[in-house]
Amino acid sequence: MATYSAIAHNFTPPAATTSTQVGAGAMTLIKSITASGDGTVSFVNGSSDVVLDSTYKTYIFKYIDIHPSASNPEFQVGFRDGGSLYDATKTTTYFNTYHNEDEGVDPGTAVGYNGDSDLAQSTGFQTIIQDLGNDNDQAGSGQLWLFNPSNTTFVKHFFGRSQNAHGGDYTQDIYYGGYCNVTAAIDAVQFKFSTGNIDSGTIKMYGIA
Amino acid sequence: MATYKNIRYNIPIGGGSSEVLLSEITASSDSTISFTSDINSTYKEYLFRYVNLHPSADNKTFLFNLSADGGSNYNVTKTTTHWRGIHGESDSPATFNYNAGDDMAQGTGFQNLYGGSGGDNDQCICGEFRLFNPSSTTFVKHFFGTSQGAHSDNYSINNYVGGYANTTSAINAIQFKFDSANIDTGTISMYGIN
């Protein structure tokens, strides 16, 4: 059997720079959780193989086909900055566009800022999908970026985009962003509905080198 | 003995990840951060992710421009859009708007990615910027980006920029900077997307 001591690649490796990760795949799946009638889904550093520390500068959470047990709840996220509560102080924005399946119904279409779903120095959970429908075929999906959560100098920025079937049979395209106005490290992230359980759906957490 | 000239993979190069880190620059009171190599036809999409950029002075605008000559000149013609959500820590303002003051219509100057970056010790901006198929010599070059930052007036601003470089010349360099301030700290990473 032949032994190959070297394999030549038919691509040009990138030039070396300051990072030891250069040339490597940068996006690593850390944890995938599939909900089944759960009140919350949490990603806690150091628990259940979750890494949420200085290992990565950016984390992405992808939530896919999240389906609520209740009618028209808000799908929400909270951040933990010490202790056991997901109550890091946040100031956020939330704007969206929507289009009704029945264009004859008022309102049929709109784009605008949604003051019901933003936060101003609040410790409450941030809405990332408002009024998610719970018909059997309705769900919501999207992704959330969280930047450098272990940093202890700066506030912690995050933003995301969601797409869902609204309880009123709209399609909604949602943009949200904000910062945890704390210099303490964020070491856990929790998702939940404002009321009821997460009947089904998957949330995947990735680290980006 | 067999000679292998070509090996084909059924996984993306880079460990299976769609993002391949090409270069990373950590700022230390730098006036600009430029990427002048590795932007070519290897990837159809390039991603620049900026984390915790902190300006040396308060209320500064974070900007970018593109180059078609390897970084000798950053002056590519662009037409762009610029829109954002704004919310103050005091609950005011709370608004979403198109920002005509920061878009471009066939301008060659630097494009605003985030206006009014705060200079308090705990303030910074983060975001992503995507540049599509920069080596094409047939089409204009599209880009879009999202920035999230702490504004100097203690607002959270979520900023969206999109547009195209209105040139059929290949784009091969990009530069980021604050207007009339240094990038005190922060990191910008460049990725190729498989």
Short mmCIF file of C-alpha atoms in Angstrom, two decimals:
data_model
loop_
_atom_site.label_atom_id
_atom_site.label_comp_id
_atom_site.label_asym_id
_atom_site.label_seq_id
_atom_site.Cartn_x
_atom_site.Cartn_y
_atom_site.Cartn_z
CA MET A 1 0.00 0.00 0.00
CA ALA A 2 1.34 3.38 -0.93
CA THR A 3 2.18 5.90 1.75
CA TYR A 4 1.85 9.54 0.93
CA SER A 5 4.05 11.82 2.93
CA ALA A 6 2.67 14.99 1.45
CA ILE A 7 -0.55 16.01 -0.20
CA ALA A 8 -0.59 19.04 -2.43
CA HIS A 9 -3.75 21.10 -2.43
CA ASN A 10 -5.19 22.78 -5.47
CA PHE A 11 -5.98 26.00 -3.62
CA THR A 12 -3.85 28.77 -2.19
CA PRO A 13 -3.80 28.91 1.61
CA PRO A 14 -4.43 32.37 3.01
CA ALA A 15 -1.50 34.46 4.13
CA ALA A 16 -0.50 34.19 7.76
CA THR A 17 -1.55 37.00 10.06
CA THR A 18 -1.78 37.58 13.77
CA SER A 19 -4.32 34.88 14.60
CA THR A 20 -3.48 31.25 15.14
CA GLN A 21 -6.91 30.45 13.69
CA VAL A 22 -6.14 31.86 10.27
CA GLY A 23 -7.05 29.45 7.51
CA ALA A 24 -9.19 27.37 9.82
CA GLY A 25 -12.93 26.98 9.77
CA ALA A 26 -14.12 29.85 11.90
CA MET A 27 -17.64 28.79 12.87
CA THR A 28 -18.00 26.03 15.45
CA LEU A 29 -21.26 24.43 16.53
CA ILE A 30 -21.15 24.45 20.33
CA LYS A 31 -24.57 23.16 21.30
CA SER A 32 -27.91 22.31 19.74
CA ILE A 33 -31.01 22.05 21.90
CA THR A 34 -34.34 20.75 20.63
CA ALA A 35 -37.29 21.97 22.65
CA SER A 36 -40.20 19.75 23.62
CA GLY A 37 -42.71 21.54 25.78
CA ASP A 38 -39.97 23.40 27.66
CA GLY A 39 -40.50 26.57 29.67
CA THR A 40 -37.01 27.83 28.84
CA VAL A 41 -33.98 26.92 26.77
CA SER A 42 -30.71 28.04 28.36
CA PHE A 43 -27.07 28.07 27.31
CA VAL A 44 -24.91 28.33 30.42
CA ASN A 45 -21.14 28.56 30.28
CA GLY A 46 -19.55 25.47 31.74
CA SER A 47 -22.75 23.45 31.75
CA SER A 48 -23.75 20.69 29.35
CA ASP A 49 -20.73 21.31 27.08
CA VAL A 50 -21.61 24.97 26.58
CA VAL A 51 -18.75 27.41 26.14
CA LEU A 52 -19.71 31.07 26.52
CA ASP A 53 -16.51 32.83 27.48
CA SER A 54 -13.42 34.32 25.87
CA THR A 55 -12.90 31.26 23.67
CA TYR A 56 -14.80 33.08 20.93
CA LYS A 57 -15.28 36.78 20.26
CA THR A 58 -18.68 36.34 18.64
CA TYR A 59 -21.49 33.89 19.30
CA ILE A 60 -24.45 33.20 17.03
CA PHE A 61 -27.70 31.58 18.13
CA LYS A 62 -29.92 30.22 15.36
CA TYR A 63 -33.50 29.52 16.36
CA ILE A 64 -35.39 27.39 13.89
CA ASP A 65 -39.10 26.61 13.70
CA ILE A 66 -39.88 27.78 17.21
CA HIS A 67 -43.50 26.92 17.95
CA PRO A 68 -45.37 28.15 21.05
CA SER A 69 -47.91 26.33 23.15
CA ALA A 70 -49.87 29.56 23.74
CA SER A 71 -51.59 31.90 21.35
CA ASN A 72 -49.60 34.94 20.20
CA PRO A 73 -46.84 35.05 22.81
CA GLU A 74 -43.59 36.97 22.55
CA PHE A 75 -40.44 34.94 21.98
CA GLN A 76 -37.77 36.50 24.17
CA VAL A 77 -34.11 36.41 25.16
CA GLY A 78 -32.38 37.28 28.43
CA PHE A 79 -28.73 37.55 29.41
CA ARG A 80 -27.10 36.61 32.73
CA ASP A 81 -24.40 38.92 34.10
CA GLY A 82 -23.75 37.22 37.42
CA GLY A 83 -25.93 35.38 39.88
CA SER A 84 -28.67 33.12 38.64
CA LEU A 85 -31.07 35.58 36.99
CA TYR A 86 -31.19 36.57 33.35
CA ASP A 87 -31.55 40.22 34.22
CA ALA A 88 -28.70 42.15 32.62
CA THR A 89 -29.80 45.74 32.03
CA LYS A 90 -30.51 46.44 28.36
CA THR A 91 -31.30 49.30 25.99
CA THR A 92 -32.59 48.03 22.66
CA THR A 93 -34.32 48.81 19.37
CA TYR A 94 -36.94 46.79 17.54
CA PHE A 95 -38.40 47.46 14.11
CA ASN A 96 -40.19 45.28 11.67
CA THR A 97 -42.10 44.99 8.46
CA TYR A 98 -45.15 42.82 7.87
CA HIS A 99 -47.57 41.74 5.18
CA ASN A 100 -50.97 40.22 5.78
CA GLU A 101 -51.93 37.05 3.94
CA ASP A 102 -55.17 38.88 3.16
CA GLU A 103 -54.15 42.19 1.64
CA GLY A 104 -57.70 43.43 1.95
CA VAL A 105 -57.46 43.45 5.73
CA ASP A 106 -56.31 46.60 7.48
CA PRO A 107 -53.39 46.78 8.18
CA GLY A 108 -52.14 44.89 5.16
CA THR A 109 -48.55 46.06 5.03
CA ALA A 110 -46.31 48.29 7.10
CA VAL A 111 -42.75 48.98 8.17
CA GLY A 112 -41.84 50.84 11.30
CA TYR A 113 -40.43 51.09 14.77
CA ASN A 114 -42.21 49.06 17.42
CA GLY A 115 -42.11 50.82 20.78
CA ASP A 116 -43.88 47.93 22.49
CA SER A 117 -40.91 45.64 22.00
CA ASP A 118 -37.91 47.81 22.79
CA LEU A 119 -36.27 48.27 26.19
CA ALA A 120 -34.75 51.32 27.92
CA GLN A 121 -32.43 50.34 30.75
CA SER A 122 -34.65 47.42 31.56
CA THR A 123 -33.75 44.14 33.21
CA GLY A 124 -36.64 42.34 31.51
CA PHE A 125 -36.36 39.90 28.62
CA GLN A 126 -35.98 41.32 25.11
CA THR A 127 -38.68 40.38 22.61
CA ILE A 128 -37.22 38.93 19.43
CA ILE A 129 -40.54 37.80 17.91
CA GLN A 130 -43.82 39.50 18.77
CA ASP A 131 -47.16 37.69 18.57
CA LEU A 132 -45.92 34.38 17.25
CA GLY A 133 -48.79 32.35 15.86
CA ASN A 134 -49.49 28.89 17.22
CA ASP A 135 -51.56 27.37 14.45
CA ASN A 136 -50.16 23.94 13.75
CA ASP A 137 -48.19 25.20 10.77
CA GLN A 138 -46.97 28.46 12.30
CA ALA A 139 -43.48 29.03 13.72
CA GLY A 140 -40.66 31.54 13.86
CA SER A 141 -36.97 31.41 12.94
CA GLY A 142 -33.99 33.71 13.04
CA GLN A 143 -30.59 34.36 14.44
CA LEU A 144 -28.99 36.40 17.20
CA TRP A 145 -25.41 37.69 17.27
CA LEU A 146 -23.76 38.32 20.65
CA PHE A 147 -20.40 40.06 20.63
CA ASN A 148 -17.55 39.43 23.06
CA PRO A 149 -19.70 38.50 26.07
CA SER A 150 -16.75 37.87 28.38
CA ASN A 151 -15.31 41.34 28.00
CA THR A 152 -15.25 43.33 31.26
CA THR A 153 -14.48 46.76 29.78
CA PHE A 154 -17.32 47.43 27.35
CA VAL A 155 -21.08 47.06 27.17
CA LYS A 156 -22.17 43.88 25.37
CA HIS A 157 -23.70 44.40 21.96
CA PHE A 158 -26.14 42.06 20.27
CA PHE A 159 -28.44 42.17 17.27
CA GLY A 160 -30.65 39.80 15.38
CA ARG A 161 -33.23 39.21 12.72
CA SER A 162 -36.34 37.05 12.96
CA GLN A 163 -38.92 35.89 10.47
CA ASN A 164 -42.21 34.45 11.62
CA ALA A 165 -45.85 33.71 10.99
CA HIS A 166 -47.78 36.20 13.11
CA GLY A 167 -50.87 35.06 14.98
CA GLY A 168 -52.92 37.35 12.74
CA ASP A 169 -51.64 35.51 9.66
CA TYR A 170 -48.99 38.04 8.73
CA THR A 171 -45.46 37.42 7.62
CA GLN A 172 -43.18 39.46 9.86
CA ASP A 173 -39.53 40.38 9.21
CA ILE A 174 -38.05 41.69 12.47
CA TYR A 175 -34.81 43.55 13.22
CA TYR A 176 -33.65 44.07 16.78
CA GLY A 177 -30.45 45.19 18.44
CA GLY A 178 -29.09 46.61 21.62
CA TYR A 179 -26.58 46.33 24.38
CA CYS A 180 -26.39 44.90 27.84
CA ASN A 181 -25.34 48.04 29.66
CA VAL A 182 -23.00 46.22 32.00
CA THR A 183 -19.26 45.66 32.12
CA ALA A 184 -19.68 42.34 33.90
CA ALA A 185 -19.22 39.28 31.71
CA ILE A 186 -22.31 37.64 30.21
CA ASP A 187 -22.05 33.93 30.97
CA ALA A 188 -25.48 32.59 30.03
CA VAL A 189 -28.30 33.21 27.56
CA GLN A 190 -31.89 32.07 27.98
CA PHE A 191 -34.78 31.90 25.49
CA LYS A 192 -38.43 31.62 26.47
CA PHE A 193 -41.95 32.72 25.62
CA SER A 194 -43.68 35.51 27.51
CA THR A 195 -46.37 32.94 28.33
CA GLY A 196 -46.58 29.22 27.76
CA ASN A 197 -43.94 26.76 26.67
CA ILE A 198 -41.68 26.23 23.69
CA ASP A 199 -43.63 23.35 22.20
CA SER A 200 -41.02 22.53 19.59
CA GLY A 201 -38.08 23.96 17.73
CA THR A 202 -34.30 23.93 17.76
CA ILE A 203 -31.80 26.50 19.00
CA LYS A 204 -28.20 26.12 17.88
CA MET A 205 -25.29 27.97 19.43
CA TYR A 206 -22.12 28.67 17.44
CA GLY A 207 -18.81 30.24 18.36
CA ILE A 208 -16.94 32.33 15.80
CA ALA A 209 -13.15 32.55 15.99
CA MET B 1 3.31 4.88 -8.81
CA ALA B 2 0.22 7.02 -9.17
CA THR B 3 0.61 10.78 -9.31
CA TYR B 4 -2.18 12.89 -7.94
CA LYS B 5 -2.44 16.33 -9.48
CA ASN B 6 -5.79 17.22 -8.09
CA ILE B 7 -7.72 16.16 -5.01
CA ARG B 8 -11.36 17.05 -4.79
CA TYR B 9 -13.10 17.39 -1.46
CA ASN B 10 -16.73 16.85 -0.67
CA ILE B 11 -16.52 19.16 2.34
CA PRO B 12 -15.79 22.89 2.43
CA ILE B 13 -12.11 23.63 2.97
CA GLY B 14 -11.64 25.03 6.42
CA GLY B 15 -12.84 22.27 8.66
CA GLY B 16 -16.38 22.16 7.39
CA SER B 17 -17.18 25.70 8.43
CA SER B 18 -18.72 28.11 5.94
CA GLU B 19 -16.57 30.94 7.34
CA VAL B 20 -12.81 30.72 6.86
CA LEU B 21 -10.74 33.23 8.79
CA LEU B 22 -8.34 34.90 6.39
CA SER B 23 -6.92 37.74 8.40
CA GLU B 24 -7.39 39.42 11.77
CA ILE B 25 -6.19 42.86 12.81
CA THR B 26 -6.28 44.14 16.37
CA ALA B 27 -6.29 47.92 16.61
CA SER B 28 -4.04 49.83 18.97
CA SER B 29 -4.60 53.54 18.43
CA ASP B 30 -4.52 53.09 14.67
CA SER B 31 -5.89 55.73 12.33
CA THR B 32 -6.97 53.12 9.78
CA ILE B 33 -7.31 49.38 9.38
CA SER B 34 -6.79 48.10 5.84
CA PHE B 35 -7.03 44.70 4.19
CA THR B 36 -4.93 44.79 1.03
CA SER B 37 -4.40 41.11 0.30
CA ASP B 38 -6.51 37.96 -0.02
CA ILE B 39 -9.48 39.81 -1.56
CA ASN B 40 -9.65 38.05 -4.90
CA SER B 41 -11.59 35.36 -6.75
CA THR B 42 -10.97 32.64 -4.15
CA TYR B 43 -14.32 33.36 -2.48
CA LYS B 44 -17.59 34.74 -3.83
CA GLU B 45 -18.30 36.48 -0.55
CA TYR B 46 -16.09 38.18 2.02
CA LEU B 47 -17.20 38.96 5.56
CA PHE B 48 -15.64 41.57 7.81
CA ARG B 49 -16.63 41.30 11.47
CA TYR B 50 -15.71 44.16 13.81
CA VAL B 51 -15.82 43.65 17.56
CA ASN B 52 -15.54 46.25 20.31
CA LEU B 53 -14.19 49.11 18.21
CA HIS B 54 -13.58 52.07 20.49
CA PRO B 55 -12.80 55.55 19.12
CA SER B 56 -10.17 57.78 20.68
CA ALA B 57 -12.70 60.64 20.86
CA ASP B 58 -16.42 60.95 21.49
CA ASN B 59 -19.09 61.08 18.79
CA LYS B 60 -17.13 59.70 15.87
CA THR B 61 -18.36 58.06 12.68
CA PHE B 62 -17.11 54.63 11.63
CA LEU B 63 -16.45 54.50 7.89
CA PHE B 64 -15.24 52.28 5.08
CA ASN B 65 -14.09 52.63 1.52
CA LEU B 66 -12.99 50.27 -1.24
CA SER B 67 -9.99 50.19 -3.53
CA ALA B 68 -9.49 48.86 -7.04
CA ASP B 69 -5.73 49.37 -7.01
CA GLY B 70 -4.55 47.30 -4.06
CA GLY B 71 -5.01 50.04 -1.50
CA SER B 72 -3.19 52.92 -3.21
CA ASN B 73 -6.46 54.82 -3.42
CA TYR B 74 -9.72 54.30 -1.53
CA ASN B 75 -12.12 56.16 -3.78
CA VAL B 76 -14.50 53.75 -5.48
CA THR B 77 -17.81 55.23 -6.63
CA LYS B 78 -20.75 54.04 -4.52
CA THR B 79 -24.50 54.40 -4.32
CA THR B 80 -25.85 53.34 -0.93
CA THR B 81 -28.73 53.28 1.55
CA HIS B 82 -28.49 53.92 5.28
CA TRP B 83 -31.26 53.26 7.82
CA ARG B 84 -31.42 52.56 11.53
CA GLY B 85 -33.34 52.05 14.73
CA ILE B 86 -32.58 54.40 17.63
CA HIS B 87 -33.56 54.09 21.28
CA GLY B 88 -32.27 56.21 24.15
CA GLU B 89 -31.46 54.85 27.57
CA SER B 90 -33.99 57.40 28.86
CA ASP B 91 -36.63 55.83 26.54
CA SER B 92 -36.32 58.74 24.12
CA PRO B 93 -35.88 58.91 21.21
CA ALA B 94 -37.46 55.67 20.02
CA THR B 95 -37.55 55.73 16.25
CA PHE B 96 -36.71 54.07 12.97
CA ASN B 97 -35.72 56.11 9.96
CA TYR B 98 -33.92 56.41 6.68
CA ASN B 99 -30.85 58.54 7.16
CA ALA B 100 -30.39 60.56 3.99
CA GLY B 101 -27.49 62.45 5.49
CA ASP B 102 -25.36 59.33 5.53
CA ASP B 103 -26.17 57.64 2.24
CA MET B 104 -24.29 58.19 -1.01
CA ALA B 105 -25.30 58.81 -4.62
CA GLN B 106 -22.33 58.09 -6.84
CA GLY B 107 -19.98 59.35 -4.14
CA THR B 108 -16.33 58.37 -3.95
CA GLY B 109 -15.85 59.24 -0.27
CA PHE B 110 -15.93 56.94 2.74
CA GLN B 111 -19.33 55.42 3.56
CA ASN B 112 -20.77 55.77 7.07
CA LEU B 113 -21.24 52.40 8.78
CA TYR B 114 -22.12 53.83 12.19
CA GLY B 115 -22.52 57.47 13.15
CA GLY B 116 -21.85 58.99 16.56
CA SER B 117 -19.83 56.24 18.24
CA GLY B 118 -19.55 56.98 21.92
CA GLY B 119 -16.13 57.49 23.49
CA ASP B 120 -17.00 56.66 27.10
CA ASN B 121 -14.78 53.96 28.52
CA ASP B 122 -17.50 51.32 28.25
CA GLN B 123 -18.81 52.36 24.82
CA CYS B 124 -17.94 50.65 21.56
CA ILE B 125 -19.47 49.36 18.32
CA CYS B 126 -19.73 45.89 16.78
CA GLY B 127 -21.01 44.57 13.49
CA GLU B 128 -20.60 42.74 10.23
CA PHE B 129 -20.00 43.84 6.65
CA ARG B 130 -20.36 41.57 3.61
CA LEU B 131 -18.82 42.20 0.20
CA PHE B 132 -20.00 40.04 -2.68
CA ASN B 133 -17.86 38.79 -5.56
CA PRO B 134 -15.32 41.63 -5.47
CA SER B 135 -13.23 40.18 -8.29
CA SER B 136 -16.01 40.32 -10.87
CA THR B 137 -15.17 42.46 -13.87
CA THR B 138 -18.70 42.21 -15.27
CA PHE B 139 -20.96 43.47 -12.52
CA VAL B 140 -21.13 46.23 -9.93
CA LYS B 141 -20.03 45.03 -6.47
CA HIS B 142 -22.76 44.70 -3.87
CA PHE B 143 -22.26 45.00 -0.13
CA PHE B 144 -24.33 45.31 3.01
CA GLY B 145 -23.65 45.56 6.70
CA THR B 146 -25.19 45.75 10.14
CA SER B 147 -23.70 47.69 13.02
CA GLN B 148 -24.78 47.85 16.63
CA GLY B 149 -23.33 50.49 18.87
CA ALA B 150 -23.48 52.71 21.91
CA HIS B 151 -24.04 56.24 20.64
CA SER B 152 -22.38 59.22 22.30
CA ASP B 153 -25.81 60.44 23.49
CA ASN B 154 -26.35 57.13 25.30
CA TYR B 155 -28.58 55.66 22.62
CA SER B 156 -28.59 52.13 21.31
CA ILE B 157 -28.44 52.35 17.51
CA ASN B 158 -28.90 49.39 15.18
CA ASN B 159 -27.64 50.56 11.79
CA TYR B 160 -28.07 49.03 8.33
CA VAL B 161 -26.07 49.98 5.25
CA GLY B 162 -26.31 48.55 1.76
CA GLY B 163 -25.21 49.52 -1.70
CA TYR B 164 -22.96 48.83 -4.60
CA ALA B 165 -19.60 49.93 -5.85
CA ASN B 166 -20.56 51.20 -9.26
CA THR B 167 -17.56 49.84 -11.08
CA THR B 168 -16.72 46.81 -13.18
CA SER B 169 -13.10 46.94 -12.01
CA ALA B 170 -12.17 44.27 -9.48
CA ILE B 171 -12.15 45.40 -5.85
CA ASN B 172 -9.04 44.16 -4.05
CA ALA B 173 -8.72 46.21 -0.85
CA ILE B 174 -10.87 47.76 1.86
CA GLN B 175 -10.15 50.30 4.57
CA PHE B 176 -11.99 51.08 7.81
CA LYS B 177 -11.51 54.15 10.01
CA PHE B 178 -13.16 56.66 12.31
CA ASP B 179 -13.51 60.20 11.06
CA SER B 180 -10.81 62.34 12.70
CA ALA B 181 -10.10 59.87 15.49
CA ASN B 182 -8.07 56.75 16.01
CA ILE B 183 -9.34 53.24 16.52
CA ASP B 184 -8.16 52.92 20.09
CA THR B 185 -9.00 49.25 20.51
CA GLY B 186 -10.97 46.48 18.85
CA THR B 187 -10.59 43.75 16.28
CA ILE B 188 -11.59 43.42 12.64
CA SER B 189 -11.53 39.93 11.14
CA MET B 190 -11.84 39.07 7.46
CA TYR B 191 -13.45 35.78 6.43
CA GLY B 192 -13.97 34.06 3.13
CA ILE B 193 -17.36 32.38 2.82
CA ASN B 194 -17.48 28.97 1.20
#
